[in-house]
Tab-separated table of C-alpha atoms in Angstrom:
chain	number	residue	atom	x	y	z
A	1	UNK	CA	26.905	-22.679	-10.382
A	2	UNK	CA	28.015	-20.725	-7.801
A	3	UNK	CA	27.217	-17.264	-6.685
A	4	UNK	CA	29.603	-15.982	-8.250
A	5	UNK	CA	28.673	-17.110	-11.885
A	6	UNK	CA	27.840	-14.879	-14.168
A	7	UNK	CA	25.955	-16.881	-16.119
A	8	UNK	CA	23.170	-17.516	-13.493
A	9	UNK	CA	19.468	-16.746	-14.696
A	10	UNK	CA	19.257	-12.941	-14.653
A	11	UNK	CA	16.006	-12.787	-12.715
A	12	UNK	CA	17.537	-9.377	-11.632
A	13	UNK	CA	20.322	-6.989	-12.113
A	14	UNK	CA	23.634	-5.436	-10.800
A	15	UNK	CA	21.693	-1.603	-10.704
A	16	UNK	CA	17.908	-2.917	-10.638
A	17	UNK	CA	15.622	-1.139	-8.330
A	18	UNK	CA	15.076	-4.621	-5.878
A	19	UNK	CA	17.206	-7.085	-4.470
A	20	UNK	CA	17.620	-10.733	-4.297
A	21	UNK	CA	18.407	-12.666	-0.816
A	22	UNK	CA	21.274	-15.027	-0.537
A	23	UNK	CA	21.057	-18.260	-1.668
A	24	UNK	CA	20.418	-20.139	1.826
A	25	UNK	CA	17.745	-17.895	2.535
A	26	UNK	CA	14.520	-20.374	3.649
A	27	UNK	CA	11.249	-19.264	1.519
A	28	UNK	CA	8.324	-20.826	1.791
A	29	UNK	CA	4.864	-20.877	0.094
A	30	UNK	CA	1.380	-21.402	2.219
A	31	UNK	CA	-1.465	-23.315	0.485
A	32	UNK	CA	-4.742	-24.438	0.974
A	33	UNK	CA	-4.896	-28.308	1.665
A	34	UNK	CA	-7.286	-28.280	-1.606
A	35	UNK	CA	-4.913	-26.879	-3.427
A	36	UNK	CA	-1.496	-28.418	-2.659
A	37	UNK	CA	-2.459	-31.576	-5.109
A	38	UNK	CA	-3.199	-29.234	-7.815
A	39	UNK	CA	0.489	-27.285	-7.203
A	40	UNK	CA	2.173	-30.289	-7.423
A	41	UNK	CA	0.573	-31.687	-10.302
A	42	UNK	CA	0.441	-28.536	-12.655
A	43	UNK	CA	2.872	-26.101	-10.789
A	44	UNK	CA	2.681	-22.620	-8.443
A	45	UNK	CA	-0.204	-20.486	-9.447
A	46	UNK	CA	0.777	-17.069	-10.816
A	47	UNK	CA	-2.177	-14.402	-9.896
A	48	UNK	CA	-2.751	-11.716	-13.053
A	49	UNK	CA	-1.819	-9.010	-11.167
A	50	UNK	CA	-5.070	-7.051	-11.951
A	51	UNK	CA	-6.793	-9.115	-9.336
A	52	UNK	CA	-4.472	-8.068	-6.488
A	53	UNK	CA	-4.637	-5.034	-4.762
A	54	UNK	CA	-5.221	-1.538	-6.481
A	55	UNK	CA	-1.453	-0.316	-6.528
A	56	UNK	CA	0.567	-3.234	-7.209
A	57	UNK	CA	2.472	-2.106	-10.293
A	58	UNK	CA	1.755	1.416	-9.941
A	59	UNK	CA	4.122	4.453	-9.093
A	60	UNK	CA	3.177	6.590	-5.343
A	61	UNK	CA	2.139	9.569	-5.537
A	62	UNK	CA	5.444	11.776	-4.925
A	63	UNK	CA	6.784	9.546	-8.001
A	64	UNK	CA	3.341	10.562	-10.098
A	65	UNK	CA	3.579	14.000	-9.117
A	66	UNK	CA	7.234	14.097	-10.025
A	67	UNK	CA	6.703	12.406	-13.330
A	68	UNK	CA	3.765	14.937	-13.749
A	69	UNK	CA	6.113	17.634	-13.357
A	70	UNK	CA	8.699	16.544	-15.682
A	71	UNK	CA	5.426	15.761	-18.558
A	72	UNK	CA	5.025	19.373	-18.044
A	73	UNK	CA	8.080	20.573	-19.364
A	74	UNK	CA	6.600	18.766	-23.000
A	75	UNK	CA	3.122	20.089	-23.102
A	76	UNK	CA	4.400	23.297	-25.297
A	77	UNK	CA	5.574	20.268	-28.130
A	78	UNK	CA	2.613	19.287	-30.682
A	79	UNK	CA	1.806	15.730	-32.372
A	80	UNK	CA	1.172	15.351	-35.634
A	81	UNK	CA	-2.565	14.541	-35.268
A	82	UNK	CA	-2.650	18.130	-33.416
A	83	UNK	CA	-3.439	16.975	-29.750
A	84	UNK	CA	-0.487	18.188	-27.437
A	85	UNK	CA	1.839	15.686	-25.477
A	86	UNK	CA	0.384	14.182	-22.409
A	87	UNK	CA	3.655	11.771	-21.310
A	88	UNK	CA	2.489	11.762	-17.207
A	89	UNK	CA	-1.457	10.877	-18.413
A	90	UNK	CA	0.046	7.799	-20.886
A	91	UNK	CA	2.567	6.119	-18.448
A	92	UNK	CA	-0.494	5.717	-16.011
A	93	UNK	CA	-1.910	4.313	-18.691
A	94	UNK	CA	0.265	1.822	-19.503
A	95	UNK	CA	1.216	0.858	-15.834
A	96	UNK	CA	-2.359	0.242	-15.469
A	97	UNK	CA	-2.719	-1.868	-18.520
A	98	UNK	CA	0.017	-3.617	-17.547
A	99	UNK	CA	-1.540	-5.462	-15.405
A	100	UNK	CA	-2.902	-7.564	-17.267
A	101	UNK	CA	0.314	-8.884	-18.496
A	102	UNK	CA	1.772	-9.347	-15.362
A	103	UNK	CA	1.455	-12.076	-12.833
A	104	UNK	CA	2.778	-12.903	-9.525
A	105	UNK	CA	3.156	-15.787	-7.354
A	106	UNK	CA	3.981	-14.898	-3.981
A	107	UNK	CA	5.789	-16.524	-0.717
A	108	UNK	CA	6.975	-16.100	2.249
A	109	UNK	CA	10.788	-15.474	3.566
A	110	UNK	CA	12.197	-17.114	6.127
A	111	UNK	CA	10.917	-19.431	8.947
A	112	UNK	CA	9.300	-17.866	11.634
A	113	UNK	CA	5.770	-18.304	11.423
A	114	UNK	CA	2.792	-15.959	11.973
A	115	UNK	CA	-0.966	-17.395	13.110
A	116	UNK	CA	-2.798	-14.509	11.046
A	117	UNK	CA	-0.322	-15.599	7.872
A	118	UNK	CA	-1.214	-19.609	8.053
A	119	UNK	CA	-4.527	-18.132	8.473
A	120	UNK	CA	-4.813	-16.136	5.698
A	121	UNK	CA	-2.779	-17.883	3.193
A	122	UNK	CA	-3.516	-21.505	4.283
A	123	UNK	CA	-7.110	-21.135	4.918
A	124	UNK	CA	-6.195	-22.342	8.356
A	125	UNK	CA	-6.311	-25.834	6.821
A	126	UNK	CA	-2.973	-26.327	4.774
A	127	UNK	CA	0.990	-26.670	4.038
A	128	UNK	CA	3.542	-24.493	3.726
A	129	UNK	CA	6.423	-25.308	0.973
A	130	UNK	CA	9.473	-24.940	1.926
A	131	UNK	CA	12.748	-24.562	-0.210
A	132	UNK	CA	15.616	-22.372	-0.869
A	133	UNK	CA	15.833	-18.915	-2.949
A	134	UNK	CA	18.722	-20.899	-4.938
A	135	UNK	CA	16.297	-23.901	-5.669
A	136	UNK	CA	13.947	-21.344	-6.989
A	137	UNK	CA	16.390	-19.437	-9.099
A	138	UNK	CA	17.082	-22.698	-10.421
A	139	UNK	CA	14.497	-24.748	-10.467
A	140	UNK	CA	11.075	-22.728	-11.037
A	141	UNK	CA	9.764	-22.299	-14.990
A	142	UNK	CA	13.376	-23.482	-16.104
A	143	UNK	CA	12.427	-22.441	-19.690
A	144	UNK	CA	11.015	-19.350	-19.299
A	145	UNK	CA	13.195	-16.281	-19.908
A	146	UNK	CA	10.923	-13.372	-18.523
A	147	UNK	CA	11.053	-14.298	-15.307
A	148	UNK	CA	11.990	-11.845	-12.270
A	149	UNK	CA	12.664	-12.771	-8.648
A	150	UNK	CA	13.396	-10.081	-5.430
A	151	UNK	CA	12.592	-9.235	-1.991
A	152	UNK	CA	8.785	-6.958	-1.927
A	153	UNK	CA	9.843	-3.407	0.001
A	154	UNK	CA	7.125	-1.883	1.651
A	155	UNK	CA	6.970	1.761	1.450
A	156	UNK	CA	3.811	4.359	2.130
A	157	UNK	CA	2.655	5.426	-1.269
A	158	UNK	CA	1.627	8.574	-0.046
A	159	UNK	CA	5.144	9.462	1.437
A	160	UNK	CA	7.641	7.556	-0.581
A	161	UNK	CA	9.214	7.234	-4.197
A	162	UNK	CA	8.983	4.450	-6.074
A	163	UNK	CA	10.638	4.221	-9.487
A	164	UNK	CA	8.516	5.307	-12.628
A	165	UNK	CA	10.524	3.830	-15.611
A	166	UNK	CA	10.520	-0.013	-16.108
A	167	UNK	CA	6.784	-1.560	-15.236
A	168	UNK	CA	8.090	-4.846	-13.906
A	169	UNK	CA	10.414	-2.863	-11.105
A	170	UNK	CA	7.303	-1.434	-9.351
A	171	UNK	CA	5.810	-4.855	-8.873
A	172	UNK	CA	8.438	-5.446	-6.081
A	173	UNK	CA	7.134	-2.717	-3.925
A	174	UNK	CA	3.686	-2.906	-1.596
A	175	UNK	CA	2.056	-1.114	0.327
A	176	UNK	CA	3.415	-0.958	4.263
A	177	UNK	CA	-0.027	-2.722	5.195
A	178	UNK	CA	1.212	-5.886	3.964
A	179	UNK	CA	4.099	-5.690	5.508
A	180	UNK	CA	3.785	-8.958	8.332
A	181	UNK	CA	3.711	-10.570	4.444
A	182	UNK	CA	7.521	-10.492	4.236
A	183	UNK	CA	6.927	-11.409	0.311
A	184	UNK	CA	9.436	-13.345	-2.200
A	185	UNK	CA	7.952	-13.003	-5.123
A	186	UNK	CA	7.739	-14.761	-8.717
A	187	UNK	CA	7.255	-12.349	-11.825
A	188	UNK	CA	6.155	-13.161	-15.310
A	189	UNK	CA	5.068	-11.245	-18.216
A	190	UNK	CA	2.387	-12.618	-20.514
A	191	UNK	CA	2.153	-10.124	-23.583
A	192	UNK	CA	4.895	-7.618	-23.072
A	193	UNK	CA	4.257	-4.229	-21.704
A	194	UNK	CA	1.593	-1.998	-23.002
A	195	UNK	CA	2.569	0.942	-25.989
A	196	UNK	CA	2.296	4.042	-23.799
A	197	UNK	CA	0.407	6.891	-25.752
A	198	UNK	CA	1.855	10.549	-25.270
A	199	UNK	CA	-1.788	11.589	-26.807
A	200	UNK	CA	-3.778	11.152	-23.943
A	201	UNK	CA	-6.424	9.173	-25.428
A	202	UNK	CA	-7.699	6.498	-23.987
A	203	UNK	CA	-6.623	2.721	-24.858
A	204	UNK	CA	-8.997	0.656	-27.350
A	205	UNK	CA	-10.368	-2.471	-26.331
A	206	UNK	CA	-9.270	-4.388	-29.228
A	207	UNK	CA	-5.600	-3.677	-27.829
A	208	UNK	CA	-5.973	-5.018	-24.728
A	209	UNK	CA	-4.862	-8.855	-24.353
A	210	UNK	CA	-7.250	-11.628	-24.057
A	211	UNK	CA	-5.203	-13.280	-21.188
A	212	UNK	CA	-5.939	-15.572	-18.053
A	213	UNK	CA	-6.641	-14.765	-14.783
A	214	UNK	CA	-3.530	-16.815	-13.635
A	215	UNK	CA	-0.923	-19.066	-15.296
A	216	UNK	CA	1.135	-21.748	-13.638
A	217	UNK	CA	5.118	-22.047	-13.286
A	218	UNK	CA	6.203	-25.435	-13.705
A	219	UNK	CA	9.040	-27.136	-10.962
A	220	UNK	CA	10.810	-30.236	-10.516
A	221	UNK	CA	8.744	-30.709	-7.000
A	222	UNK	CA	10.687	-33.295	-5.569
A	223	UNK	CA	13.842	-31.103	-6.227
A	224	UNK	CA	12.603	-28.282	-5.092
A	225	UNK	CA	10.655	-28.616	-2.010
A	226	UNK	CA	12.707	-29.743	1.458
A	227	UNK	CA	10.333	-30.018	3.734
A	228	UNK	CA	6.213	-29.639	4.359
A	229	UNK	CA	5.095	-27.900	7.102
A	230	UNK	CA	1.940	-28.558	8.475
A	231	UNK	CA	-0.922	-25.774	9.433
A	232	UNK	CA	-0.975	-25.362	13.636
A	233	UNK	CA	-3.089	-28.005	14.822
A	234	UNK	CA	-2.970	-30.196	11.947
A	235	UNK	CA	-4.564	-33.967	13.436
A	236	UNK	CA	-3.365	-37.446	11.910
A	237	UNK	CA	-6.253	-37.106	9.240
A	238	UNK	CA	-4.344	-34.053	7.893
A	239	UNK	CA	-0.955	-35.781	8.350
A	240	UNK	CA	-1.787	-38.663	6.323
A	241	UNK	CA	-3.838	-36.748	3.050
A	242	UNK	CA	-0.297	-34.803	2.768
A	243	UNK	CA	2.044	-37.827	2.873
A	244	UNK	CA	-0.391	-39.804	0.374
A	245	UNK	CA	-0.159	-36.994	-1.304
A	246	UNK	CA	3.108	-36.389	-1.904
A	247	UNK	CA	3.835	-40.275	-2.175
A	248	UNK	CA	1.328	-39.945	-5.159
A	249	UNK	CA	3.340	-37.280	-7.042
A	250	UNK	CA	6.634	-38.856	-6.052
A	251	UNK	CA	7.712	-36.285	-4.041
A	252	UNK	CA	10.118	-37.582	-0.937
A	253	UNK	CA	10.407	-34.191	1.426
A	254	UNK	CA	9.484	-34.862	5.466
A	255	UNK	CA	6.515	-33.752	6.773
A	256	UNK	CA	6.923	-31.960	10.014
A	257	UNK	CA	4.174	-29.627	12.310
A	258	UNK	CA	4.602	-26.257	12.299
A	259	UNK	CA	6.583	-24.615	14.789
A	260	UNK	CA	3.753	-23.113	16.728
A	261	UNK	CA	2.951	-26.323	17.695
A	262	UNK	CA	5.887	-28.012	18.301
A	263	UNK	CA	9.467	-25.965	17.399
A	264	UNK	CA	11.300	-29.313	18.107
A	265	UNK	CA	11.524	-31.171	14.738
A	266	UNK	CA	12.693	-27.491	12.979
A	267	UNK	CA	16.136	-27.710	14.876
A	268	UNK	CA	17.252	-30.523	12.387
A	269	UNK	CA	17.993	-28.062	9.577
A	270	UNK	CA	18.534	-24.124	10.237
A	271	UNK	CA	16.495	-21.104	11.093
A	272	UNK	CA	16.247	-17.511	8.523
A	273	UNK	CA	14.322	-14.407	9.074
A	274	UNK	CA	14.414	-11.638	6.688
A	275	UNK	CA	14.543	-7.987	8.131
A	276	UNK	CA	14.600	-4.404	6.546
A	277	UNK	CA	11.939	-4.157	4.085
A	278	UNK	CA	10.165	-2.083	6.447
A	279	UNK	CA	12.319	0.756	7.794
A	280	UNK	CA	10.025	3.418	6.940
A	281	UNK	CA	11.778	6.307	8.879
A	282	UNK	CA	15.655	4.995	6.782
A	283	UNK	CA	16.788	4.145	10.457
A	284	UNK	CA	19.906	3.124	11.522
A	285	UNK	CA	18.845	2.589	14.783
A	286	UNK	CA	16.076	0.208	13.656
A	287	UNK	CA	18.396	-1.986	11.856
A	288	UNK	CA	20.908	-2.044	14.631
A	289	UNK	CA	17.601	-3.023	17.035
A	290	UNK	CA	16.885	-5.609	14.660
A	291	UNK	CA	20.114	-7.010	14.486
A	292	UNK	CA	20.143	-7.055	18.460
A	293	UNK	CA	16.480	-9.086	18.534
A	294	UNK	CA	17.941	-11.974	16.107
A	295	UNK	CA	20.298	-12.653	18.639
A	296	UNK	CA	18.837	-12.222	21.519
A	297	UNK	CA	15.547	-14.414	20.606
A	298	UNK	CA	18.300	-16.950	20.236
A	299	UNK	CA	17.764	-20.231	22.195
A	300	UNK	CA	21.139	-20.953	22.868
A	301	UNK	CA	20.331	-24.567	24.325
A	302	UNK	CA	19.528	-24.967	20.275
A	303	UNK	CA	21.523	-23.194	18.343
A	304	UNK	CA	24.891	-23.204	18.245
A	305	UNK	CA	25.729	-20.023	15.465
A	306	UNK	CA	24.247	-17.016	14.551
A	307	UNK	CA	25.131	-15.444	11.661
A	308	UNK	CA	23.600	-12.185	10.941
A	309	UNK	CA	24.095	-10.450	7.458
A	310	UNK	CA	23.618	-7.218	6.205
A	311	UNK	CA	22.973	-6.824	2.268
A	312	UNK	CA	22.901	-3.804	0.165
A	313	UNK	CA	23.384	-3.016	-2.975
A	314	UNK	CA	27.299	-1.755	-4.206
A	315	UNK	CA	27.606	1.600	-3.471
A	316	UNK	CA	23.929	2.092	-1.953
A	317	UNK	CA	24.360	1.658	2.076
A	318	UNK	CA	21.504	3.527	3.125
A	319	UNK	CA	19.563	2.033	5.543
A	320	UNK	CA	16.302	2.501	4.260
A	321	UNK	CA	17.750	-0.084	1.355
A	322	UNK	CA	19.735	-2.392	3.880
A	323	UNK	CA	18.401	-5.539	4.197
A	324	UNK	CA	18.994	-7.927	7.627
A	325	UNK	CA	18.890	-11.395	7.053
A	326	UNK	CA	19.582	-14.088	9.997
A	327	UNK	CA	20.757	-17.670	9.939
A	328	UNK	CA	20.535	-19.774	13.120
A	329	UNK	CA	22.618	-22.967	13.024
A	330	UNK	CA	23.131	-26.504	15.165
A	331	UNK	CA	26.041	-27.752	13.168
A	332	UNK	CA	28.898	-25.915	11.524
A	333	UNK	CA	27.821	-22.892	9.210
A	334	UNK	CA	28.414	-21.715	6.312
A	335	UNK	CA	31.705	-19.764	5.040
A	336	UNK	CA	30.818	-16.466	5.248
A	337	UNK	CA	31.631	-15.640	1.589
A	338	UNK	CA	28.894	-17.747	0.283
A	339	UNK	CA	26.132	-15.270	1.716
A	340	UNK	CA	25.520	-12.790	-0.221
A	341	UNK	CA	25.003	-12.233	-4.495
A	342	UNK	CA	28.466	-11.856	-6.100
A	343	UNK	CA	27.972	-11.864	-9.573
A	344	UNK	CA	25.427	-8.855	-8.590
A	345	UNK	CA	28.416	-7.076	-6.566
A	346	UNK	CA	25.990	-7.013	-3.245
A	347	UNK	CA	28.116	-5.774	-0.593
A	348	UNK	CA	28.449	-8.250	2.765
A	349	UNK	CA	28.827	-7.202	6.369
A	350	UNK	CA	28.225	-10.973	8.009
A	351	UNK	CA	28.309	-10.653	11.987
A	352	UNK	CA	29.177	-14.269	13.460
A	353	UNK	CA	27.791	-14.695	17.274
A	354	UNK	CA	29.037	-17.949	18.762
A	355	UNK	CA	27.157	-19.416	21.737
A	356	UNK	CA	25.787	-15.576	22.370
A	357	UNK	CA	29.185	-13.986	22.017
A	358	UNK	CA	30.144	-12.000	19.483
A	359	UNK	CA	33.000	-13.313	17.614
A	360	UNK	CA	33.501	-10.896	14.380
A	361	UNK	CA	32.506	-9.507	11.257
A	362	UNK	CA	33.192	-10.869	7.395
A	363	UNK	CA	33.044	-7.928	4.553
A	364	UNK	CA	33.230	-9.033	1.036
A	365	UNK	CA	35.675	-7.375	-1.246
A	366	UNK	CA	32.837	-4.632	-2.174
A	367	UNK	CA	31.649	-3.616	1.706
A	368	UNK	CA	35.364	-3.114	2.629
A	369	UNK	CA	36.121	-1.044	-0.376
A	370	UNK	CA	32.578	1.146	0.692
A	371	UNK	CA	34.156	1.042	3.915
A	372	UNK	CA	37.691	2.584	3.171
A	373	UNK	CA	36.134	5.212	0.543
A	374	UNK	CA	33.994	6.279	3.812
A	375	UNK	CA	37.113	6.398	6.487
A	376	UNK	CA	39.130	8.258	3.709
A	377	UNK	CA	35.889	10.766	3.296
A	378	UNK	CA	36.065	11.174	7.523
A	379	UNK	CA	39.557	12.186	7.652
A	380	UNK	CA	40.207	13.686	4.279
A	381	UNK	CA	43.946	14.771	5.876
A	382	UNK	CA	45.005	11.357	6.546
């Protein structure tokens, strides 16, 4: 397939609320050192998304108050049982009870590494998987159809709109506390989404679903996963429990130390970052900053190309929904038109930097047409 197929797995959609990366983009996923046999055995734990933090998969509060507003223009309409229409009360509802239907499992983009993250994640004692955001398109619960994938935006929910509409959309926004995160996530739906009563009475508990605190999503391990990275200061004794490990489940991927304790064995592939999901104040100044940093934190004496790409949705170039990836390269990279999500219509600004000088920039068929509507809306005589 390439990325231009329209029959790849439609973890997301040409006008949905989130985005995907491109299909180079590094992700990993920290674990535990007790748990890594236990992924690779029965798959990547999936956390019900009622045990995660109080807002995942519910609207902020401009969005509530919004929705409130617009409930308000049905309160004057009457149900049959008598009781007037609640609609703002019964979407809470159901957002609410959909969490229990909903579970996540939840990486990490790109490949610099943060102590607190390992710490956190890892239990200071672990791995981090490391693979592609193709290899996961393709390779993660195969079978299953109700699967999403996207980029987490962090917003403040006190501040900021999130959609209201489709449940699943709101689980790929977080709150801006998380944001050192930089999340990938893994949807699935176990039980649909919850009937959402306009009479403002309160769900039964026979209606609510019996399910499990997590479920796992099956993988192809040794296709999936390129490398293991080890936890900072991992000794031999760790070194050898993850080889044997991975020996034992037939799973061939190096094993190299992470790169805050030794950056040298992470030059023989290529470097990604992911930028954007936090520009809180919709700054073009703080993506052009970013932009600048991915260069210039550039060891030239490494890399040889930098390739720095903005993404955005067709039509949508607003920098609050501009996302910044980077790609830091040894040998030759890529062609420029493989970055990006064509069969989504993502436009593609791709700035190539050569040995620190700038060399140009790529736009895909739907950035240059964005680009020529805006010059013809600046000079309207021409």
């Amino acid at each position: 397939m390439t990325s231009g197929d329209s029959s790849r797995r439609p973890v997301t959609g040409k006008n949905t609320e989130w985005m995907i990366p491109s299909d180079q983009m590094i992700i990993r996923r920290y674990k535990p050192l007790r748990h890594f046999a236990d992924t690779l055995e029965n798959g990547f734990r999936a956390g019900q998304a009622e045990g995660y933090e109080e807002r995942e998969g519910q609207a902020s509060k401009p969005a509530r108050e919004h929705e409130r507003q617009r409930s308000e223009r049905t309160e004057s309409m009457i149900l049959k049982n008598g009781e007037k229409m609640d609609l703002a009360s019964g979407m809470e509802q159901a957002r609410e009870a959909a969490r229990e239907n909903y579970y996540a499992s939840c990486w990490r983009l790109g490949t610099d590494e943060d102590p607190e993250i390992w710490e956190t994640y890892a239990g200071g004692r672990g791995v981090a998987i490391e693979t592609t955001y193709r290899q996961i398109e393709e390779i993660i619960a195969p079978d299953q159809e109700d699967l999403y994938m996207g980029i987490v935006r962090y917003l403040d929910y006190e501040e900021e709109f999130t959609p209201t509409g489709i449940p699943y959309v709101l689980y790929f926004y977080k709150h801006r506390r998380f944001d050192s995160e930089q999340e990938f996530r893994v949807l699935t739906n176990r039980g649909g989404n919850p009937v959402i009563r306009t009479d403002g009475q309160e769900m039964t508990p026979e209606s609510r679903p019996d399910n499990p605190s997590h479920v796992n999503l099956s993988a192809d391990m040794d296709t999936l996963i390129n490398r293991i990275i080890l936890s900072p200061g991992a000794d031999d004794e760790l070194r050898a429990e993850v080889e044997e490990t991975l020996d034992e489940h037939g799973v061939s991927a190096p094993v190299v130390p992470s790169r805050l304790d030794n950056p040298a064995p992470h030059h023989e592939t290529y470097d990604t970052e992911l930028g954007g999901a936090a520009n809180y104040e919709a700054s073009e100044e703080y993506l052009d900053d970013l932009i600048d940093r991915f260069v210039e934190e550039t060891d030239w004496d490494v890399w040889n190309t930098v390739d720095v790409i903005q993404l955005n949705q067709r039509e949508k170039l607003h920098p609050r929904t501009v996302f910044i990836e980077c790609f830091r390269y040894v040998d030759d990279p890529p062609d420029r038109s493989e970055y990006g999500q064509e069969h989504l219509n993502y436009e593609v600004r791709a700035h190539r930097v050569v040995d620190g000088e700038y060399q140009d920039t790529f736009l895909n068929d739907p950035a240059e047409e964005t680009d020529e509507e805006l010059a013809e809306a600046d000079n309207p005589s021409e």
